[in-house]
Short mmCIF file of C-alpha atoms and ligand atoms in Angstrom, two decimals:
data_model
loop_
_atom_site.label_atom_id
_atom_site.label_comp_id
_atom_site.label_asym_id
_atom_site.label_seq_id
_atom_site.Cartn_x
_atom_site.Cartn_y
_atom_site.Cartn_z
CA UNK Z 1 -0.17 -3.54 25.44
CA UNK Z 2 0.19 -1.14 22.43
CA UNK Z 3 -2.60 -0.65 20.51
CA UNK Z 4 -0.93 -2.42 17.55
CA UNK Z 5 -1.86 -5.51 19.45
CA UNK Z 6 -5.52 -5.79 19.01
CA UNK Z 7 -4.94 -4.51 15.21
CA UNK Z 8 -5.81 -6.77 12.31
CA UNK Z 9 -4.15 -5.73 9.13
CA UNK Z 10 -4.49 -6.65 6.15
CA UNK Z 11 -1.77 -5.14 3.48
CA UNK Z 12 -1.83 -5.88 -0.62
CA UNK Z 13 1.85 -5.35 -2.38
CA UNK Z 14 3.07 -6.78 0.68
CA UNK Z 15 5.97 -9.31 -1.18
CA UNK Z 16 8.44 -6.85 -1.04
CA UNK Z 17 9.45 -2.85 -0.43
CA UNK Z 18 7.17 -1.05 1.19
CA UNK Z 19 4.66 -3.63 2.19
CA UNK Z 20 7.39 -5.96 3.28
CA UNK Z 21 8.31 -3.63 5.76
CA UNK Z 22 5.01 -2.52 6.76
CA UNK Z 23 4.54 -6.06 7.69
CA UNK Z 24 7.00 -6.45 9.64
CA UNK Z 25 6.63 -3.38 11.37
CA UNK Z 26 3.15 -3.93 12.74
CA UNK Z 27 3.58 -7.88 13.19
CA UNK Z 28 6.62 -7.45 15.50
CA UNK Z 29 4.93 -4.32 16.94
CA UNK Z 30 2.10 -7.15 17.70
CA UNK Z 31 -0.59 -6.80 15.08
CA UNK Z 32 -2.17 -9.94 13.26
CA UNK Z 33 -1.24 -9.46 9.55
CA UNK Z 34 -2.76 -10.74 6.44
CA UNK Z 35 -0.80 -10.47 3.57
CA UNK Z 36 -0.79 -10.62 -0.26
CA UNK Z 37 0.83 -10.20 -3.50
CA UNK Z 38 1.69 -12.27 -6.85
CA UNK Z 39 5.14 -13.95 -5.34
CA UNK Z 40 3.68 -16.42 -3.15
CA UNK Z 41 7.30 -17.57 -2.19
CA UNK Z 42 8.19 -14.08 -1.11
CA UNK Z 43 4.96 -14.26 1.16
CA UNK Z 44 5.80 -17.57 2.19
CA UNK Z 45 9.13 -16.48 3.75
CA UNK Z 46 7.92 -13.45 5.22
CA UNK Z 47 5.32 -15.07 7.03
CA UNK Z 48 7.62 -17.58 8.65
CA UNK Z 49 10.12 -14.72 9.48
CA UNK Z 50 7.27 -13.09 11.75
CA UNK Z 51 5.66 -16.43 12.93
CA UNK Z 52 9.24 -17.63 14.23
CA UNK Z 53 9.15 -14.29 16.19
CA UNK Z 54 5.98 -15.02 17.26
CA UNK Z 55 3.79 -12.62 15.34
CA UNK Z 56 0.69 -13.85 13.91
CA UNK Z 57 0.52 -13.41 10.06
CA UNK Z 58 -1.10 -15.15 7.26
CA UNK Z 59 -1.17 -15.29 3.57
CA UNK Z 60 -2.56 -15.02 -0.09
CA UNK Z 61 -2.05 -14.99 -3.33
CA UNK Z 62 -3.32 -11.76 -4.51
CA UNK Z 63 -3.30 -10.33 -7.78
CA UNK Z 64 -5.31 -6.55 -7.47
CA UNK Z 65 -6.19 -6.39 -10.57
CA UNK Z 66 -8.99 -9.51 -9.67
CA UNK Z 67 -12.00 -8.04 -7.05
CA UNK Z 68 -12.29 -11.78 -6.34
CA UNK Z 69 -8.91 -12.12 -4.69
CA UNK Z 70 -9.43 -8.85 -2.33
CA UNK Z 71 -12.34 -10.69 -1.24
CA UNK Z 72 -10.65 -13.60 -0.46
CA UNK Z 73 -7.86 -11.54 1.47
CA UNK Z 74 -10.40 -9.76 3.31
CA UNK Z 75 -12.64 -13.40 3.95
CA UNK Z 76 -9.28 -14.77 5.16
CA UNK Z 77 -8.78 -12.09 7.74
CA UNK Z 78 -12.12 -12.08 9.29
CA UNK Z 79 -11.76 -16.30 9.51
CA UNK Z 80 -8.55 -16.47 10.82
CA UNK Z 81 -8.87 -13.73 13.15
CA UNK Z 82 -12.56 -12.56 13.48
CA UNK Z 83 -12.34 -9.05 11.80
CA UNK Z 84 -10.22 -6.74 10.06
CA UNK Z 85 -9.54 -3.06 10.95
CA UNK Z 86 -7.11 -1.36 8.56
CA UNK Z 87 -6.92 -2.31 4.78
CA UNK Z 88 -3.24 -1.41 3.44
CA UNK Z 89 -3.71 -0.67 -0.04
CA UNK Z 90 0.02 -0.44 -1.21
CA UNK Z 91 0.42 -3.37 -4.32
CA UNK Z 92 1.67 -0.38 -7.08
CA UNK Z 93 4.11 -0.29 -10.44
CA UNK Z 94 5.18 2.75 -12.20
CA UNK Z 95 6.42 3.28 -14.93
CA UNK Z 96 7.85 5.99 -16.94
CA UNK Z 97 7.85 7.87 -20.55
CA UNK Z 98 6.22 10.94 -22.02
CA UNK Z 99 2.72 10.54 -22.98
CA UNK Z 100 3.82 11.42 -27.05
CA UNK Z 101 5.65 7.84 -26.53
CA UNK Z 102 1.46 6.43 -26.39
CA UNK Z 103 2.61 3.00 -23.89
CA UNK Z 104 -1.54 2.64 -23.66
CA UNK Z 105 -1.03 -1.28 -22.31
CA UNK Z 106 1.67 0.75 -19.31
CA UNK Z 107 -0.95 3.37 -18.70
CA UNK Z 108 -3.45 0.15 -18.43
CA UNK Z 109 -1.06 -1.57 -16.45
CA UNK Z 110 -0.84 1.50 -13.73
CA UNK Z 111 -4.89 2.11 -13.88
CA UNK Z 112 -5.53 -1.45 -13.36
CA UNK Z 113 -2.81 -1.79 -10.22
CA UNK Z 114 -2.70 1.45 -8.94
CA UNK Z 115 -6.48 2.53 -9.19
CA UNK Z 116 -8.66 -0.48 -9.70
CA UNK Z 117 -6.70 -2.76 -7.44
CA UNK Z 118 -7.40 -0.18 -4.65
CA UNK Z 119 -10.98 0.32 -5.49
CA UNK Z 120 -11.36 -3.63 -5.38
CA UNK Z 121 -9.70 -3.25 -2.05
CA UNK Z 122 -12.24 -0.46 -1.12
CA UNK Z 123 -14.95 -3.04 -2.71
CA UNK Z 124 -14.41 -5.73 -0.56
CA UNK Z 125 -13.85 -4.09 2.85
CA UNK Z 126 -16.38 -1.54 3.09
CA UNK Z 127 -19.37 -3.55 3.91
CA UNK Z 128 -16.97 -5.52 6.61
CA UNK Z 129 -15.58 -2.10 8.31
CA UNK Z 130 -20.06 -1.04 8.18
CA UNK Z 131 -20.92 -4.29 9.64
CA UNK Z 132 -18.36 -3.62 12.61
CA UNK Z 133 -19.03 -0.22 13.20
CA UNK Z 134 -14.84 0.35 12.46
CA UNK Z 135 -12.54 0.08 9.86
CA UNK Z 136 -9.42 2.13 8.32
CA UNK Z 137 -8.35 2.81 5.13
CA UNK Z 138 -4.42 3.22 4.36
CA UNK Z 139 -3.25 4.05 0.97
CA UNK Z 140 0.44 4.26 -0.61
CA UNK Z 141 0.17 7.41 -3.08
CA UNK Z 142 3.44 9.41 -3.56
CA UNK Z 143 4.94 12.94 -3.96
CA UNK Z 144 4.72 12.31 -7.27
CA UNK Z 145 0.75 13.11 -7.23
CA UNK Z 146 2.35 16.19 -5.25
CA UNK Z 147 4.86 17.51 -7.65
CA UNK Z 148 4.16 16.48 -11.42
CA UNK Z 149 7.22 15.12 -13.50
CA UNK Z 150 6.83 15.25 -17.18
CA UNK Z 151 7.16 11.56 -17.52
CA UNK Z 152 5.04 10.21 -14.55
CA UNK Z 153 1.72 11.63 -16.21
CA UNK Z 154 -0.46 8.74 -15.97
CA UNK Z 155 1.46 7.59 -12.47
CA UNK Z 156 0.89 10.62 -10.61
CA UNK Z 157 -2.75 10.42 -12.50
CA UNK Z 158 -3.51 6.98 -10.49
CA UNK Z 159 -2.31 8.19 -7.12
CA UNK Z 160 -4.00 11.27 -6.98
CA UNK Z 161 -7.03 9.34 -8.40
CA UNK Z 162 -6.28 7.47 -5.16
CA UNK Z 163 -5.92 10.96 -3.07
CA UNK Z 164 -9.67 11.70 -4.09
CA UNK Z 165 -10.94 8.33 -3.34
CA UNK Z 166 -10.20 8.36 0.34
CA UNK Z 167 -11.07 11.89 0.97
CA UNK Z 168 -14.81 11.38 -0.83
CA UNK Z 169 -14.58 8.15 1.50
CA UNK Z 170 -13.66 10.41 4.28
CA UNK Z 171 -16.36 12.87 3.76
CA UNK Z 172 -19.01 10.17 3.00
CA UNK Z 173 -18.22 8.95 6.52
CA UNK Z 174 -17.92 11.61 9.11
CA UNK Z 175 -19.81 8.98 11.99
CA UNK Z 176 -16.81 8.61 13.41
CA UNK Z 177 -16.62 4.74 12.27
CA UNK Z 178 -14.08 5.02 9.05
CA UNK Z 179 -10.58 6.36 8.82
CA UNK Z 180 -8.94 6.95 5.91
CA UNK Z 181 -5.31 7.76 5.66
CA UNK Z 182 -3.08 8.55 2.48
CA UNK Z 183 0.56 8.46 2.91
CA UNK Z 184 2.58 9.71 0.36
CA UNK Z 185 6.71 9.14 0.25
CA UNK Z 186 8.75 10.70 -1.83
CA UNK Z 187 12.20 8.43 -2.93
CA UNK Z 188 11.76 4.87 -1.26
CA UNK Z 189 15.16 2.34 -2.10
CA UNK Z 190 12.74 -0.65 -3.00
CA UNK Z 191 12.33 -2.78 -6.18
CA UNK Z 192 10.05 -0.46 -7.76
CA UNK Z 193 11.84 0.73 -10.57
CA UNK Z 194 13.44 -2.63 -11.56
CA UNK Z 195 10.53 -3.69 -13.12
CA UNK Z 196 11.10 -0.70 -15.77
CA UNK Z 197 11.64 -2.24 -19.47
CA UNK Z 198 14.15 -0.09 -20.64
CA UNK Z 199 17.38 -1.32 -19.69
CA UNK Z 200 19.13 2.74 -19.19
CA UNK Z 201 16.12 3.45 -17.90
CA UNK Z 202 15.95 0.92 -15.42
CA UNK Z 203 19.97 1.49 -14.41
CA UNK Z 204 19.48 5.23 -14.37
CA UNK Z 205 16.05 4.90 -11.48
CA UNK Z 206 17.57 2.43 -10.31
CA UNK Z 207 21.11 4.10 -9.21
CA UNK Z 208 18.62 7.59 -8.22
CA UNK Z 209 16.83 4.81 -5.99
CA UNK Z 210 20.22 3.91 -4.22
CA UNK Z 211 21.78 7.35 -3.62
CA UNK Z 212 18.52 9.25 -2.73
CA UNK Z 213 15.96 6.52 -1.39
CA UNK Z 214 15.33 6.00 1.91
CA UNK Z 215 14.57 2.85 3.75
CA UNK Z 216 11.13 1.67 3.55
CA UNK Z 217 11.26 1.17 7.36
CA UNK Z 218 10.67 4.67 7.14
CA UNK Z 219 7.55 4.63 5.91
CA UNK Z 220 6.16 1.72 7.48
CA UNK Z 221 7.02 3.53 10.95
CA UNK Z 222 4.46 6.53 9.48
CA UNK Z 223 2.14 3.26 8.50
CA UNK Z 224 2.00 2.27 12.08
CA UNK Z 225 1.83 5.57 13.44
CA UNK Z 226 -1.67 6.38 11.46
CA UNK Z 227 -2.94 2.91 12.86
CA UNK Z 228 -1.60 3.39 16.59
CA UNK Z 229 -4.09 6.13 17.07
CA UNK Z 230 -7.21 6.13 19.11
CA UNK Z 231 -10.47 5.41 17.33
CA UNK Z 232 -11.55 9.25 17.52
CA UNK Z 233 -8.24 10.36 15.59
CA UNK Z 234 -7.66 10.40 12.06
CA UNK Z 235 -4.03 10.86 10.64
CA UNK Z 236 -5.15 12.12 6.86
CA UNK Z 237 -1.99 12.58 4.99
CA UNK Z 238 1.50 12.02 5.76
CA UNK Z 239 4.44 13.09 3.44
CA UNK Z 240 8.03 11.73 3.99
CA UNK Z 241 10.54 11.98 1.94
CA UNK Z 242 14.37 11.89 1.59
CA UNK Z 243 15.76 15.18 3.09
CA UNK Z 244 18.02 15.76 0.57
CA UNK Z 245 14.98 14.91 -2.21
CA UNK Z 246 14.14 18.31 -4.73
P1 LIG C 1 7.95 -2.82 -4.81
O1 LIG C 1 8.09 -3.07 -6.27
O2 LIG C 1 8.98 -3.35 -3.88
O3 LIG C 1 6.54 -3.34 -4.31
C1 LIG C 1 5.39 -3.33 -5.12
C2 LIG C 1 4.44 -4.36 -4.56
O4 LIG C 1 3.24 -4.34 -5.34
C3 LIG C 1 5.00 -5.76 -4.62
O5 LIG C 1 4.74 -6.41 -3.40
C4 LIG C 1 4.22 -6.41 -5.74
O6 LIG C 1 4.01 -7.79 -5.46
C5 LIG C 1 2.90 -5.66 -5.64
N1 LIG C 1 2.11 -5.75 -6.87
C6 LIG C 1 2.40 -5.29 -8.10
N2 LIG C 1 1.44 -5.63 -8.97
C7 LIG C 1 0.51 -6.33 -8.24
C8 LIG C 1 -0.71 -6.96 -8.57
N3 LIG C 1 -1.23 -6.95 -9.81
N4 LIG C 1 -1.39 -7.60 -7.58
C9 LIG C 1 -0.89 -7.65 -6.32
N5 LIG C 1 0.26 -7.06 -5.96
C10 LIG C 1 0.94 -6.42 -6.92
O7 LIG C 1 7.84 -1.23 -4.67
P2 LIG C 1 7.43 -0.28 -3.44
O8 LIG C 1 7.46 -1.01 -2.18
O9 LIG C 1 8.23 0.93 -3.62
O10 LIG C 1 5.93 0.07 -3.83
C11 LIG C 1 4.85 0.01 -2.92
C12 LIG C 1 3.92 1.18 -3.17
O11 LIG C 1 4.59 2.39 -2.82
C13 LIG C 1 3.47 1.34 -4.62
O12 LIG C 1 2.10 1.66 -4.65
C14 LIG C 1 4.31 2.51 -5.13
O13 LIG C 1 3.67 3.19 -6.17
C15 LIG C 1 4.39 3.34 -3.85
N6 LIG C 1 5.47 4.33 -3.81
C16 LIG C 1 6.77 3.93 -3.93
C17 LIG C 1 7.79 4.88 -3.92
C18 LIG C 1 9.22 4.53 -4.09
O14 LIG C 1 10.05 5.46 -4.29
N7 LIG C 1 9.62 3.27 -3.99
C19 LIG C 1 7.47 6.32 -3.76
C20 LIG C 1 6.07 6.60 -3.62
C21 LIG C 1 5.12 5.63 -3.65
P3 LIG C 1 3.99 -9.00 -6.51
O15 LIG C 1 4.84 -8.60 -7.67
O16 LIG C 1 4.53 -10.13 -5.71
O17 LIG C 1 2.53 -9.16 -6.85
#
């Protein structure tokens, strides 16, 4: 039995990409997985792709940006299967423009996902991981936080708002009972960038996406990895990116 097996995880953005993958990952690798996102039907489909392979895997519709629904995805996991040990907090958009362009309701849009919708996350699984004694914290942040790119100001703002969250989390809780772990990828080939407005913006990230990007398998296998590990070892960051990335 691998340790994945007694794991309950649940995982927010998890309709597609990254989180689609990291579902898969652990379910097949024999963890019970709660999952949520907007796109129900996406959810839908994924959970009957890991139940048929006889994974155990549930569902919500989850919008981050609502404390209320993390609650309800964390409720869901301890009733269906009696606790939850790692929160995946993945859901993200990004999008891009210099600041001088002022896109204040896309700067909102990236606090309100990126940022709040983890902290809601944090919010509602805290006082469950206290009550057990255990609980684990993974986060999806990026090289962009790493690097800056004129353009991804207020992106790379929310993700390394994210980097200082969990390592304040990690120093408020040195008893041994809270993990936190940030992983940050650099290029990932997922839907990210099609959600961009500008149509030559959106071809150009887009076509970047499919000649640099590697497959979110790849990071879900560093998502697992960071949950595999005994109780007593935290996996803080992990970077991955494409080889060939700048
Ligand atoms: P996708 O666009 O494929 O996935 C984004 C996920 O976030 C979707 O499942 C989407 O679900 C969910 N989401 C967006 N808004 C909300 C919301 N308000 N409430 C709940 N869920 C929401 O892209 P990725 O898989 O690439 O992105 C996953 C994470 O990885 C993000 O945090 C992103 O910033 C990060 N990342 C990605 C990189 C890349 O190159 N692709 C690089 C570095 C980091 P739905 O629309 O159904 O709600």
């Amino acid at each position: 039995m691998s340790t994945l097996d007694t794991k309950v995880v649940a995982i927010t953005g998890a309709s597609s990409g990254i989180g689609a993958a990291t579902a898969w990952e652990l379910a097949t690798r024999g963890a019970s997985v709660v999952l949520g996102a907007r796109r129900t039907d996406r959810l839908e489909s994924l959970v009957a792709r890991i139940r048929a392979e006889g994974g155990r895997a549930e569902m919500l519709a989850v919008d981050v940006t609502r404390r209320a629904d993390l609650e309800a995805l964390v409720a869901l996991a301890v009733d269906r299967f009696g606790r939850l040990d790692v929160l995946v907090g993945n859901a993200g958009v990004a999008r891009i423009a210099p600041m001088a362009a002022l896109d204040v309701d896309d700067w909102n849009a990236m606090i309100d996902v990126n940022l709040r919708g983890v902290l809601h996350g944090i919010a509602a699984a805290l006082p469950v991981f206290r009550r057990q004694g255990r609980g684990h914290f993974v986060t999806t942040i990026s090289t962009a936080g790493l690097r800056i790119v004129p353009t991804q100001a207020v992106y790379a703002g929310t993700k390394n708002a994210v980097r200082t969250l969990l390592e304040a989390l990690r120093q408020e809780s040195t008893d041994g009972t809270l993990r936190t772990t940030s992983i940050s990828p650099g290029y990932v080939h997922t839907e990210l960038v099609d959600h961009l407005d500008d149509p030559g913006q959106r071809a150009e990230a887009q076509q970047a996406m499919a000649a640099l990007g590697i497959s979110p398998d790849a990071v879900a296998r560093a998502i697992a990895f960071a949950i595999e590990q005994p109780d007593d070892v935290e996996i803080g960051d992990i970077t991955l990116r494409p080889a060939r990335q700048g």
